[in-house]
Structures are given as structure tokens and as C-alpha cells.
Coordinates of C-alpha atoms and ligand atoms in Angstrom, one line a residue:
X1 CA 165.7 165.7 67.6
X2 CA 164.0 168.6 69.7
X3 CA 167.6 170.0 70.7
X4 CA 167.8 170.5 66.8
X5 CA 168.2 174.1 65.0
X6 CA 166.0 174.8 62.1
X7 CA 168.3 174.9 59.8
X8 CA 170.0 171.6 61.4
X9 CA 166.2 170.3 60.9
X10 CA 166.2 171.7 56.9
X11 CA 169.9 169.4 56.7
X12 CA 169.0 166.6 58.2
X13 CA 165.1 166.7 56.2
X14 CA 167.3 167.4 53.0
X15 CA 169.7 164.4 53.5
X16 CA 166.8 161.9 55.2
X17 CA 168.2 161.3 58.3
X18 CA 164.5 161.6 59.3
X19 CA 161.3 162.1 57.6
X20 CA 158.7 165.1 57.9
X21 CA 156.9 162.7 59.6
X22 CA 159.3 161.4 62.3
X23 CA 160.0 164.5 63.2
X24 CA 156.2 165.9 63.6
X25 CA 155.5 162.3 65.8
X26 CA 158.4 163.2 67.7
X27 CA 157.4 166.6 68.6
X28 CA 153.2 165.5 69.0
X29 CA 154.6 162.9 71.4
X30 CA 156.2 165.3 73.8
X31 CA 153.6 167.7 73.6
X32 CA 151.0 165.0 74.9
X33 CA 153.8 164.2 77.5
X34 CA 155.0 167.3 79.3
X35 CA 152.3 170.0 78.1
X36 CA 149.9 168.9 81.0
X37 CA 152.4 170.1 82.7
X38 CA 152.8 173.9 81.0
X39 CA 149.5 174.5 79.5
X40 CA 151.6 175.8 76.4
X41 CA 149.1 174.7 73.6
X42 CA 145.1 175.6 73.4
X43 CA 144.7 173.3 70.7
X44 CA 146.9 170.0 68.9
X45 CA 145.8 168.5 65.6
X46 CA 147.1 165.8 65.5
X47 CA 145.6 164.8 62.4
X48 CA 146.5 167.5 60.3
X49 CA 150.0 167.6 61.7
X50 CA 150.8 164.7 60.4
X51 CA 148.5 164.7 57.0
X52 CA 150.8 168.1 56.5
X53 CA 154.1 166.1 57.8
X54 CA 153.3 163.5 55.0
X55 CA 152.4 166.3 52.2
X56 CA 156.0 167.6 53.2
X57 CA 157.5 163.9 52.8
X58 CA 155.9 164.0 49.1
X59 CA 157.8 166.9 48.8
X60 CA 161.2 166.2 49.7
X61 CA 161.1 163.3 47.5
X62 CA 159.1 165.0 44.2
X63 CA 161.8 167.7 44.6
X64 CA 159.5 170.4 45.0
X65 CA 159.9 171.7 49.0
X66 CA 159.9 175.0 49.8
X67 CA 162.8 176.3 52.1
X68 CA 160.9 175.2 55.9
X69 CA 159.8 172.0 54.5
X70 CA 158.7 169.9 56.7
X71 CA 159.5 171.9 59.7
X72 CA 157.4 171.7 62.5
X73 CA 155.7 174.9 63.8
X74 CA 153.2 176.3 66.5
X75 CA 151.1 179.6 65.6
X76 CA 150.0 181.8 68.4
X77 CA 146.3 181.3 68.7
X78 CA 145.1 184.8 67.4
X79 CA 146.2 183.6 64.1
X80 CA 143.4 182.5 62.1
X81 CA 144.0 179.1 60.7
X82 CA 141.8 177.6 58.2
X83 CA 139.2 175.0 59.9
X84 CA 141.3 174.9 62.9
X85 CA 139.7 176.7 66.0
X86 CA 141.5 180.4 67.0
X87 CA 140.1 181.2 70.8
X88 CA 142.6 184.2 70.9
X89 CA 142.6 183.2 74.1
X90 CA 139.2 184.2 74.8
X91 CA 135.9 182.8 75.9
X92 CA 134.4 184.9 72.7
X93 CA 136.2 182.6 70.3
X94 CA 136.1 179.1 72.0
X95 CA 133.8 178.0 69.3
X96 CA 135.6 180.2 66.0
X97 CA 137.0 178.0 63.3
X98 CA 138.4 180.7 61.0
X99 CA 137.2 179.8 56.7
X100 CA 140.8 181.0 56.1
X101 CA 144.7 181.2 57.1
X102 CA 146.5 184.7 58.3
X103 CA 148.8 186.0 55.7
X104 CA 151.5 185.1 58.3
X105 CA 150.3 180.7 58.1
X106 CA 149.5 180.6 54.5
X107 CA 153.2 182.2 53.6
X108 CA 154.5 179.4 56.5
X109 CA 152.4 176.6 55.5
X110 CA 153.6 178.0 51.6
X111 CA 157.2 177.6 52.5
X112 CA 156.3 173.9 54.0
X113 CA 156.2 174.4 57.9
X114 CA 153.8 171.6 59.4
X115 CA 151.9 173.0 61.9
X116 CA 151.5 171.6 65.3
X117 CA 148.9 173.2 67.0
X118 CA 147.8 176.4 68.1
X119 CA 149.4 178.0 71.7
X120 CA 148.0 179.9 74.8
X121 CA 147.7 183.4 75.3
X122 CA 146.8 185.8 77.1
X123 CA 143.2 187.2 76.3
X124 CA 143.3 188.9 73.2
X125 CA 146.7 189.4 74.1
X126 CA 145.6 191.6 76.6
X127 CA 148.5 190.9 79.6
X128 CA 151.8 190.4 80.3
X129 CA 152.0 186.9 82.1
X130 CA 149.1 184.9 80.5
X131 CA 147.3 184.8 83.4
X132 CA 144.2 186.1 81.4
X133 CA 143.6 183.2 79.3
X134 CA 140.2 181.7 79.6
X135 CA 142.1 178.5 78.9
X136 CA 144.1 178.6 82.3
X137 CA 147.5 180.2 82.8
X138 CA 150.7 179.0 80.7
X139 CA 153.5 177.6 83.4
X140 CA 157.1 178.8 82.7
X141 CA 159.4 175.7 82.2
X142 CA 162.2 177.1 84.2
X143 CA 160.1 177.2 87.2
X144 CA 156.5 176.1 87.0
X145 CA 155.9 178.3 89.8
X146 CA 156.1 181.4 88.0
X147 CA 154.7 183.2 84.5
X148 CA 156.3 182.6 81.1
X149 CA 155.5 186.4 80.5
X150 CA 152.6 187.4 78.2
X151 CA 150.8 187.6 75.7
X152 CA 152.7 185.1 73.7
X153 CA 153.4 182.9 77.0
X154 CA 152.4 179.7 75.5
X155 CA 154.6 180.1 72.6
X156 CA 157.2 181.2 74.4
X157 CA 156.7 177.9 76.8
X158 CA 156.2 175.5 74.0
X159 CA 159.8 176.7 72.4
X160 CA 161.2 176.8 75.5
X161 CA 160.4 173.3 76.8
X162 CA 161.3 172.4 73.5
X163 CA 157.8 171.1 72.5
X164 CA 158.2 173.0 68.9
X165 CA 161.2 174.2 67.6
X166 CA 160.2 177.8 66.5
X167 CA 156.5 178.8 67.4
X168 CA 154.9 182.7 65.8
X169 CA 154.0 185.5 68.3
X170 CA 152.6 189.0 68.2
X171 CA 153.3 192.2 69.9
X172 CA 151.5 194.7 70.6
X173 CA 153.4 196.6 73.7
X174 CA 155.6 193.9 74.4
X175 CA 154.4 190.6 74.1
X176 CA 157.2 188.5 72.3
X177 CA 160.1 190.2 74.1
X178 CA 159.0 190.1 77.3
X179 CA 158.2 185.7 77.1
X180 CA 161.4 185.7 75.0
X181 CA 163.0 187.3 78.3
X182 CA 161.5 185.7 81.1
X183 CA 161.8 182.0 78.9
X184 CA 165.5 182.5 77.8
X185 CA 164.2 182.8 74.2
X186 CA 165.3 184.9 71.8
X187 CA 162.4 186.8 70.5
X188 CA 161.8 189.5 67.4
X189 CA 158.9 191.9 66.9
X190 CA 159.7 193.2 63.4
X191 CA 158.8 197.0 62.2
X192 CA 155.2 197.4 62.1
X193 CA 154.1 196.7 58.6
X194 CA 156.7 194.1 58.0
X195 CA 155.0 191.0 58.5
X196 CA 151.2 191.1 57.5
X197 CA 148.3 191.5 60.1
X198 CA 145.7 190.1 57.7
X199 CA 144.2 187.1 59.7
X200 CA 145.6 188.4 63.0
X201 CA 143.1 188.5 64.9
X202 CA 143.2 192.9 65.9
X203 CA 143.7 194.5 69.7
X204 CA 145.3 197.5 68.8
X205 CA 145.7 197.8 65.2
X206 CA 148.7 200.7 65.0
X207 CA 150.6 198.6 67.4
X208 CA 150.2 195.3 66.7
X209 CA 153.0 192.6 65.2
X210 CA 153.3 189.3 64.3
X211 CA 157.0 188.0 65.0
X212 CA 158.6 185.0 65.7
X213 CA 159.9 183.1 69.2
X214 CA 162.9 181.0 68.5
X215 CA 166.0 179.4 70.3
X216 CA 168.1 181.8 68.5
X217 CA 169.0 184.5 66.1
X218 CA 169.8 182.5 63.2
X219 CA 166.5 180.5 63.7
X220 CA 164.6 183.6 64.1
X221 CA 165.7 184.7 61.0
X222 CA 165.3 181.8 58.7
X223 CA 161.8 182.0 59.7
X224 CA 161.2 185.9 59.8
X225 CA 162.1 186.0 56.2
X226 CA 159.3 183.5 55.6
X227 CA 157.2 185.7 57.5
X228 CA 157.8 189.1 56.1
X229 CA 156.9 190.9 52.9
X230 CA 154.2 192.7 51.3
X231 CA 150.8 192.2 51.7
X232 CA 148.1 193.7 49.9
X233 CA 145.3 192.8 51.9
X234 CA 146.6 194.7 54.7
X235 CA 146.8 198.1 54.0
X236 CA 149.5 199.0 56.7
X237 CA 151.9 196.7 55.2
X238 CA 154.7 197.9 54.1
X239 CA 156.0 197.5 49.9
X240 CA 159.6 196.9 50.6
X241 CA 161.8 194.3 49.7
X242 CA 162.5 191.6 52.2
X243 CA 166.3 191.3 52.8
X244 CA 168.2 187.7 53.0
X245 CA 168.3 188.5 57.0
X246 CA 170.6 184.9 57.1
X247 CA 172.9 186.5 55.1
X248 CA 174.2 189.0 56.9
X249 CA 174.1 187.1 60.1
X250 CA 177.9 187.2 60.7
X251 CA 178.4 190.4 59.7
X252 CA 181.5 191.7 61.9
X253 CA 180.1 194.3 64.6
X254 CA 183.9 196.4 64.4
X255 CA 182.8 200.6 64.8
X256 CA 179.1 199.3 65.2
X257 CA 177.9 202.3 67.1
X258 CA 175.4 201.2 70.2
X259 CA 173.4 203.8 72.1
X260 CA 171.9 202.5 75.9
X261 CA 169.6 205.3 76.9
X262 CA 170.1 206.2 80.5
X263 CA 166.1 206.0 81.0
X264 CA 166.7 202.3 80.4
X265 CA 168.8 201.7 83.5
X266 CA 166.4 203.2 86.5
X267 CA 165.5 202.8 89.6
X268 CA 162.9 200.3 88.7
X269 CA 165.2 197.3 87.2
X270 CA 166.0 194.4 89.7
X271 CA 169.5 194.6 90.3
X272 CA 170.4 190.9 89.0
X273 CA 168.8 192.0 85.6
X274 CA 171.0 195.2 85.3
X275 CA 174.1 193.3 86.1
X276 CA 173.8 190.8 83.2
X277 CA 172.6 193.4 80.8
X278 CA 176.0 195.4 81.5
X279 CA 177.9 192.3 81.4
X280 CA 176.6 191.7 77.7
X281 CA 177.0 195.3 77.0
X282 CA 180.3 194.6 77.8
X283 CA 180.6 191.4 76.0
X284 CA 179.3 193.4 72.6
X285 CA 182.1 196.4 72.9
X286 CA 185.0 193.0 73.5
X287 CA 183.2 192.4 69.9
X288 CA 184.1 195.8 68.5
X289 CA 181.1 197.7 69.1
X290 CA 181.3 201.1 70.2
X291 CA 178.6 201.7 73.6
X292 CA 177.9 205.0 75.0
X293 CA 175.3 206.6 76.8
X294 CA 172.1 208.7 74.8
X295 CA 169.0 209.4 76.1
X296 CA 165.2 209.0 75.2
X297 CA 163.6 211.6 77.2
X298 CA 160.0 210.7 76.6
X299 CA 160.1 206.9 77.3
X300 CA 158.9 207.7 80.8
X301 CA 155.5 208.4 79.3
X302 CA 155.2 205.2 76.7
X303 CA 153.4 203.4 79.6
X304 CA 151.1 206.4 80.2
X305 CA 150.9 207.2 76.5
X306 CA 150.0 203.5 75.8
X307 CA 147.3 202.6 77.9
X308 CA 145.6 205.0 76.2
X309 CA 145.8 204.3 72.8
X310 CA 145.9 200.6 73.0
X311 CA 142.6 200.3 74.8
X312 CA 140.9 203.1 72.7
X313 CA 141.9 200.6 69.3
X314 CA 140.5 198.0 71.2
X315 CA 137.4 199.1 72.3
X316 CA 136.7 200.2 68.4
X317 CA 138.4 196.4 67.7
X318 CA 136.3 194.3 70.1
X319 CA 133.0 196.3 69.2
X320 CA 132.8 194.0 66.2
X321 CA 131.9 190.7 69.2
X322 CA 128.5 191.1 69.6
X323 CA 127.0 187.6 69.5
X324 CA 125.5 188.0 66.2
X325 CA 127.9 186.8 63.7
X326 CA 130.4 184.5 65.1
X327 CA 131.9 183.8 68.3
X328 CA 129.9 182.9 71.4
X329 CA 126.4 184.0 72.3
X330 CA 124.7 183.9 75.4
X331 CA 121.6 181.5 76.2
X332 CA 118.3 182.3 75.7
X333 CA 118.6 185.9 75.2
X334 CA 115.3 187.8 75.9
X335 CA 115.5 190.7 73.3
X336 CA 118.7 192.2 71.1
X337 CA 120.1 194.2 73.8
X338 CA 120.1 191.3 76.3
X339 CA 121.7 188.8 73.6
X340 CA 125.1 191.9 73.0
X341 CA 125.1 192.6 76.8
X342 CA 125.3 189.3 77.9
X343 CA 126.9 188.0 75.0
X344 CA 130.2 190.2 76.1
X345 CA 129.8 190.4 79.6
X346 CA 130.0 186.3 79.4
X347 CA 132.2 186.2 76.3
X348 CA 134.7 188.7 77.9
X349 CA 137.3 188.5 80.8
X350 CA 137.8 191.3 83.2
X351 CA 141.1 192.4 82.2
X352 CA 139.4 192.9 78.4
X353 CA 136.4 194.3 80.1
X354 CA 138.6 196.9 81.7
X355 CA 140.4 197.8 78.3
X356 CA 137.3 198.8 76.6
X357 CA 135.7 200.7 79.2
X358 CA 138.5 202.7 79.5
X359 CA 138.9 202.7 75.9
X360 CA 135.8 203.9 75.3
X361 CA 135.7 206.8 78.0
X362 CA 139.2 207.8 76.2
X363 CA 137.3 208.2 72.9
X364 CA 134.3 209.6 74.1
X365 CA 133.1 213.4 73.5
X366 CA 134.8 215.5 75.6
X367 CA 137.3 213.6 76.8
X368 CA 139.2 212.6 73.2
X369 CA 140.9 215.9 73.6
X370 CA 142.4 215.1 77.1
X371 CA 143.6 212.0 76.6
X372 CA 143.7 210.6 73.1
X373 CA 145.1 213.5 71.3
X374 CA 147.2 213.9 74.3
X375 CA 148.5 210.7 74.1
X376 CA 148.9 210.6 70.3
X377 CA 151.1 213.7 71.0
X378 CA 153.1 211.4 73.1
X379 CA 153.5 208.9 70.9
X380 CA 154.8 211.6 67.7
X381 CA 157.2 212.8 70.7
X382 CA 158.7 209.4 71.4
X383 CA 158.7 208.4 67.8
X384 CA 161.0 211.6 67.3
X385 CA 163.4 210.7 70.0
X386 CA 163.8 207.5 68.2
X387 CA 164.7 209.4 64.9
X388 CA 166.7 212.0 66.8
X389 CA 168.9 208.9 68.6
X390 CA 169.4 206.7 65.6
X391 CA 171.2 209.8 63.5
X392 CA 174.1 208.9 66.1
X393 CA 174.0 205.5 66.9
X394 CA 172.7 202.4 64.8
X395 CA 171.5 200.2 67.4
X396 CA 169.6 201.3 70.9
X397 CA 170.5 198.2 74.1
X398 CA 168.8 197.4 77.1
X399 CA 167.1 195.4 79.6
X400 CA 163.7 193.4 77.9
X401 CA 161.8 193.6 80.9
X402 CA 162.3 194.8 84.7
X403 CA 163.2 191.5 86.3
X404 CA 162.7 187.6 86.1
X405 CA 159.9 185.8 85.9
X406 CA 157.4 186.5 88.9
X407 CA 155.3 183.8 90.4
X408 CA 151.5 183.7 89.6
X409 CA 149.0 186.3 91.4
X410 CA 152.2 188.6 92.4
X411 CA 150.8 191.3 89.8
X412 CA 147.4 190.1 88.5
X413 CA 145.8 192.1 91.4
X414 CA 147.2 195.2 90.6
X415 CA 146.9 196.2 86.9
X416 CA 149.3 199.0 87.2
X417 CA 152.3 197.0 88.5
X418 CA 151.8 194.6 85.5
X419 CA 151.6 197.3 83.3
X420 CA 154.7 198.6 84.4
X421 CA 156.2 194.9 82.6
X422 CA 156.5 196.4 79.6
X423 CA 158.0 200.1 80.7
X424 CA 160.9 199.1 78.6
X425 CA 159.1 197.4 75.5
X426 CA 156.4 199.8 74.7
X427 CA 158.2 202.9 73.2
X428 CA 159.1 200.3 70.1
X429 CA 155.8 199.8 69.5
X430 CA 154.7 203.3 69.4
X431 CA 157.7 204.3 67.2
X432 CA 157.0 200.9 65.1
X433 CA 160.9 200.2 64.6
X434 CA 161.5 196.9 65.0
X435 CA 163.1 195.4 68.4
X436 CA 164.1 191.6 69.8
X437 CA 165.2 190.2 73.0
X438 CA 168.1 187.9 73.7
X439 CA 169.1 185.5 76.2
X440 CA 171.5 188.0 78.1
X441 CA 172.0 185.6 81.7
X442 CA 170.1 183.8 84.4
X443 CA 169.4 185.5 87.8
X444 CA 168.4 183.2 90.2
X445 CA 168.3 180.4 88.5
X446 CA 165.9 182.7 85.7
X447 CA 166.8 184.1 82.2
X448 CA 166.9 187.8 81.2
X449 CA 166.9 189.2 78.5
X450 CA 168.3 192.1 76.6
X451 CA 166.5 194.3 74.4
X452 CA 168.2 195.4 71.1
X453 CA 166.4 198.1 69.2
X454 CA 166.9 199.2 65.8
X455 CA 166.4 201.7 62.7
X456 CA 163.0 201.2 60.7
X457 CA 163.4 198.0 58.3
X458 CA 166.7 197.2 60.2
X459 CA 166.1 193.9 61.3
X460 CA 168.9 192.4 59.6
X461 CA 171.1 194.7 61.9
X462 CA 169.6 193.6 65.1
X463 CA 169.5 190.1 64.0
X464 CA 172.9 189.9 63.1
X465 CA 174.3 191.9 66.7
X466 CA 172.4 189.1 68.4
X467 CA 173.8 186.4 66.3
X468 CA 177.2 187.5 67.2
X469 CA 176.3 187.8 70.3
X470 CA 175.4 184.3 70.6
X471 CA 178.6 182.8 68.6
X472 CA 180.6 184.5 71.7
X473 CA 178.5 183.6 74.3
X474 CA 176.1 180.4 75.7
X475 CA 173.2 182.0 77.5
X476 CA 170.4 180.9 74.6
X477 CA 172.2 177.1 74.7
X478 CA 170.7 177.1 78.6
X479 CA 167.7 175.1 79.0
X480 CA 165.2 174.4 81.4
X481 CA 165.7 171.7 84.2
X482 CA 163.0 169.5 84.9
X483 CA 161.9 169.7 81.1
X484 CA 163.1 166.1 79.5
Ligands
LIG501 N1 151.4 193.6 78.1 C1 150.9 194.6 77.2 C2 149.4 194.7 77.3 O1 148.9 194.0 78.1 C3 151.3 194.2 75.8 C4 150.6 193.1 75.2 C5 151.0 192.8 73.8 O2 152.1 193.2 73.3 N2 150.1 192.1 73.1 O3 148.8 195.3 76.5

């Protein structure tokens, strides 16, 4: 039942071969067994699983499901879910049990997913190999030795280790293509305003969104288009019209014009990961696509440009955690100042800590003009390279991320090499078109993954290149050994 695609799931729901609630036991069951073992999940109601597995069985036989009925799901913990604790990963919201869902679970729960629990992550998805989570890192099931990638590790773990068949994700620089690379997922972080961030709980609002980790493209966009639309309670959302992005999955990719931008394939990729990209390079142009060389000249300075701007949203973000309203306080506080000192300096791990301190200096007086107009100049620049490359090509390929999966403490003392994970993932967010990883090869015995970029709205393109990429090729069929 867990090797089953969603829309196998929908089928075999539709015809009962099983029931709603079979197929939530069956996936609660192997989370109790094997998670132990990953970490994946924060929090499992098993309860409400299965009250909402049995709603969806009242469905199915009334006749009134909606299209995911009685699919089984796992949110990312920064989304808010009514009376169901959201940590975010963090200390600061160990004890938060949101009074509503995010935009992005209500339109789920709407179109009958049954939700599993709630999956680890990196502090306020702050991190790039979930090593910041207050609840203990997330193990990657291909090698429990090394990170799943970050911040959306423990959904990328869960889907990988087949403990949920699709699970939600955000990403902010990075963090659902980078998991989807290092877990052999495939992985979509739609333009920004596409999917709703009301109830996503904020790091860096102008970057920042929600997406999907799934096994592959056509299950990624089953469940996008559940996702996505307009929202009026987040006033960065976009008013367009959500396109059937199953539809046009098998589209034929004849005269398709790809673009690989030489910046992409540096010095700083691991030589196993650059080989399998080419090779499905290649593999797309034996499909009729048309792959040349352009060039992105500013994507050098998306890192640079980035660590700016994120951790200046998230000092103004986090400001809002002061032990007053919600979230943890510390004990026994001797006056005000003591209670939002302590409060954060015990509610807050280090790598959030160092965010907003330098977030804060970045904004400060004096120093706004050096570096956070500076970097906003950036980001206008690499936005315009974007525009400038997609009047001659309609899709931009390349790695996900520099190599496989690297084993725990290998980065974590050195912020800047970890930063560095998402040297090919950033520029997307800055730009805000819409990007997804796919299963590409395994180095090593590890999956990579390879990034496919397209215009704003576009995801139906990039969607349907990684679909047909996947009819012609096995790499997202690979699973973990040592996962039953
Ligand atoms: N790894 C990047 C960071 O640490 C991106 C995180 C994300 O996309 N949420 O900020």
C-alpha cells in the first residue's frame, strides 16, 4: 500500500479495494515502526488520523469526496494546524497549538487528505540539514549516517522512507529541493504567491513557499493543484487562475528550448553530481529538447545577497516571540526585560540567534545603506537575469544542490560551508519563479538531484519536463535499502 501513487491511492479509494481507514492504519503503523529510527515526524495524532480517515470513509460512500479523499498526508511543522501543536521546529513553539489551519491544510483537509502528523524541521527553517531542530536531527533513509537536507528534512524522510505518501514543505532559499535531492524525491517550490502563506508560520516573508515533496511529478502535481490558488488573506498571493497542472503532464517536450547556465556547472559541484546531471541533460535532448548553454551572471552573489535579506525579514519576523503572548516563557522572570531576554535566549537556537543578530545589524541605522539596499540591488539584478534568460529559453537545468548527502557535524560547525548548500537554489527564491528538483542518479550509493527552473506561473512546464523525464527514465522508482 505505501509503494502506492496518489492517484493509484484515489483508484483504489474510489473502487474500495481499501478503506480511508486501512490505508491511514497502514501508514500510522509504519510510522510507530521505523520512525524511531529517522526522527521524520515531531508529532502523530493518531486520533485524529483516523477520526479524519473515517470522515473520508463517510464520504466515499455518501458520494460527496473531494478529489484527495482519503489520502493520507504529513504537513511540515511550521504549518499551523488547528488544535494540533506547530513547534516550527523550535523550542519557542513546543507548547503552540495554533486556534486555526494554514490556508495551505484547510484547502488539503477541504479536498479530503487525512493528515498524519506533523514532520521535523529545521528551526524555523533556518538550515539546510535539520540539524537545528530542537527536536533532534532527521536521519536520511538512504544512509542514516548522513542528513536528509533541510529545512523540510523530515518531510523529505517521511516520503522517502515511505512513511506518508506525499508530505507539504516550504522554501525559503532552498529547503524543498535540496531534501528532495539529497532523499531522491522529487520536490516543487512553486512561484512565490502561488500557494498561500496564511498560517505559515513567517522566516523571511518575500522568500518564503509552501510546496509539496512527493515520489514524483505526477503526484506532485495532483497535490500542488490542491495547494495553489488565491488567497485573500495573504496579501502576496497572487489572483490567477490555477491551471489543471495533471493535464498537461505528457505534453511532448519536441523544440522545448532548455538553457543550463554555465555558473551552474563550477568548480564547486562534486564530480559524481555533475556527471548525472549531464547524463539527464542528455536524456532530455534524446526526448526532443533543445539544450544549450546561457548564463546568469549574477548568481554568484544570490548567496551573499541572501544572507542578508533573509535574516533582516527574520529578525523583524521573530521579534513578534517575546514570551508574552504565546509560545514559551522563561521561569520566574524578575522584571519585563528579564522575562523577553530570557524568554528568547532559552526559546531560541543558536543558528536562529545568529540570524537575527545579523539581521538586525543589516537593518540598523547606518548600516541599511551598505548592506540591505545593497543586497536588494542584488536581488532586482538577479531577478533581471532571470527575465533576460527566459526570452530565449523556456526552461533553466541544473544540479539541486552541490553534492550528496553529507554525514552529520561535517558542516554544522561552519555556517558558511552550509550556506554554500543552497548556492544553486537561492537565485529562485529571490527571483520568485517557481523551481523543482528531480531524482537525476545516485552517486555513491546517494540520490541527486536536478534542478529545473521555470518562467513565473510556469509550473505546469516544469512539471510536465520532469514527468517525461520520469516516463523515460527509473531514478525516482529507487528506494531506500534498509527501509521495509
Ligand atoms: N538553507 C537555507 C537557510 O538556511 C534555506 C532555508 C529554507 O529554504 N527555508 O536559510
Amino acid at each position: 500500500m505505501h509503494e502506492l501513487s496518489l492517484e493509484a491511492i484515489r483508484s483504489a479509494l474510489a473502487r474500495r479495494e481499501f478503506s480511508a481507514l486501512e490505508i491511514t492504519t497502514h501508514f500510522l503503523d509504519r510510522i510507530a515502526r521505523i520512525d524511531p529510527r529517522l526522527n521524520a515526524f515531531v508529532t502523530v495524532d493518531r486520533e485524529t488520523a483516523l477520526a479524519g480517515a473515517r470522515a473520508a470513509d463517510a464520504a466515499l460512500a455518501a458520494g460527496t469526496a473531494g478529489p484527495l479523499c482519503g489520502v493520507p498526508i504529513a504537513h511540515k511543522d511550521i504549518f499551523c494546524t488547528d488544535g494540533m501543536r506547530t513547534s516550527c521546529g523550535s523550542r519557542m513553539l513546543g507548547n503552540f497549538v495554533p486556534p486555526y489551519d494554514a490556508t495551505v491544510v484547510e484547502r488539503l483537509a477541504a479536498a479530503g487528505c487525512v493528515t498524519l502528523g506533523k514532520t521535523n524541521m529545521d528551526e524555523f527553517a533556518m538550515g539546510s540539514s535539520n540539524e537545528t531542530s530542537y527536536y533532534g536531527p532527521v536521519r536520511n533513509p538512504w544512509d542514516r549516517e548522513r542528513v536528509p537536507g533541510g529545512s523540510s528534512g523530515g518531510s523529505a524522510a517521511a516520503v522517502a522512507a515511505r512513511l506518508a505518501p506525499v508530505a507539504t514543505a516550504t522554501d525559503t532559499g532552498g529547503s524543498i529541493r535540496q531534501p528532495a535531492a539529497l532523499c531522491g524525491l522529487t520536490g516543487i517550490k512553486p512561484t512565490y504567491g502561488r500557494v498561500s502563506r496564511h498560517g505559515m508560520i513567517a522566516f523571511a516573508s518575500s522568500l518564503d513557499q509552501g510546496g509539496v515533496l512527493a515520489r514524483s511529478a505526477a503526484d506532485a502535481a495532483l497535490l500542488l493543484g490542491a495547494m495553489a490558488g488565491f488567497d485573500p488573506r495573504d496579501s502576496t498571493s497572487i489572483d490567477a487562475p490555477v491551471p489543471d497542472y495533471c493535464a498537461s503532464l505528457d505534453a511532448d517536450l519536441a523544440g522545448l528550448r532548455i538553457g543550463v547556465p554555465k555558473e551552474y556547472l563550477d568548480a564547486g559541484l562534486h564530480p559524481g553530481t555533475e556527471r548525472a546531471v549531464r547524463a539527464g541533460l542528455a536524456e532530455l535532448e534524446r526526448l526532443g529538447a533543445r539544450v544549450r548553454e546561457i548564463s546568469l551572471p549574477h548568481s554568484p552573489l544570490s548567496v551573499p545577497a541572501y544572507y542578508v535579506i533573509a535574516p533582516a525579514e527574520c529578525s523583524t519576523n521573530l521579534a513578534r516571540f517575546d514570551g508574552v503572548r504565546y509560545g514559551y516563557r522563561c521561569a520566574d522572570p524578575q522584571d519585563l526585560f528579564d522575562m523577553y531576554a530570557r524568554s528568547r535566549a532559552e526559546g531560541f537556537g543558536d543558528e536562529v540567534k545568529r540570524r537575527i543578530l545579523v539581521g538586525t545589524y543589516a537593518l540598523s541605522a547606518g548600516y541599511y545603506d551598505a548592506y540591505y539596499r545593497k543586497a536588494q540591488q542584488i536581488r532586482r539584478l538577479i531577478a533581471q537575469d532571470f527575465h533576460a534568460a527566459f526570452a530565449e529559453v523556456d526552461v533553466i537545468a541544473g544540479p539541486a544542490s552541490p553534492s550528496p548527502a553529507f554525514r552529520f557535524g561535517e558542516k554544522s560547525t561552519d555556517p558558511v560551508t552550509m550556506y554554500l548548500e543552497d548556492i544553486y537554489t537561492i537565485a529562485a527564491n529571490l527571483a520568485g519563479v517557481p523551481a523543482l528538483s528531480v531524482p537525476v542518479g545516485l552517486v555513491d550509493g546517494l540520490p541527486v538531484g536536478m534542478q529545473l527552473i521555470g518562467r513565473h506561473l510556469d509550473e505546469a512546464r516544469i512539471l510536465n519536463v520532469a514527468h517525461r523525464f520520469q516516463q523515460a527514465t527509473d531514478w525516482h522508482l529507487r528506494r531506500p535499502g534498509g527501509i521495509d
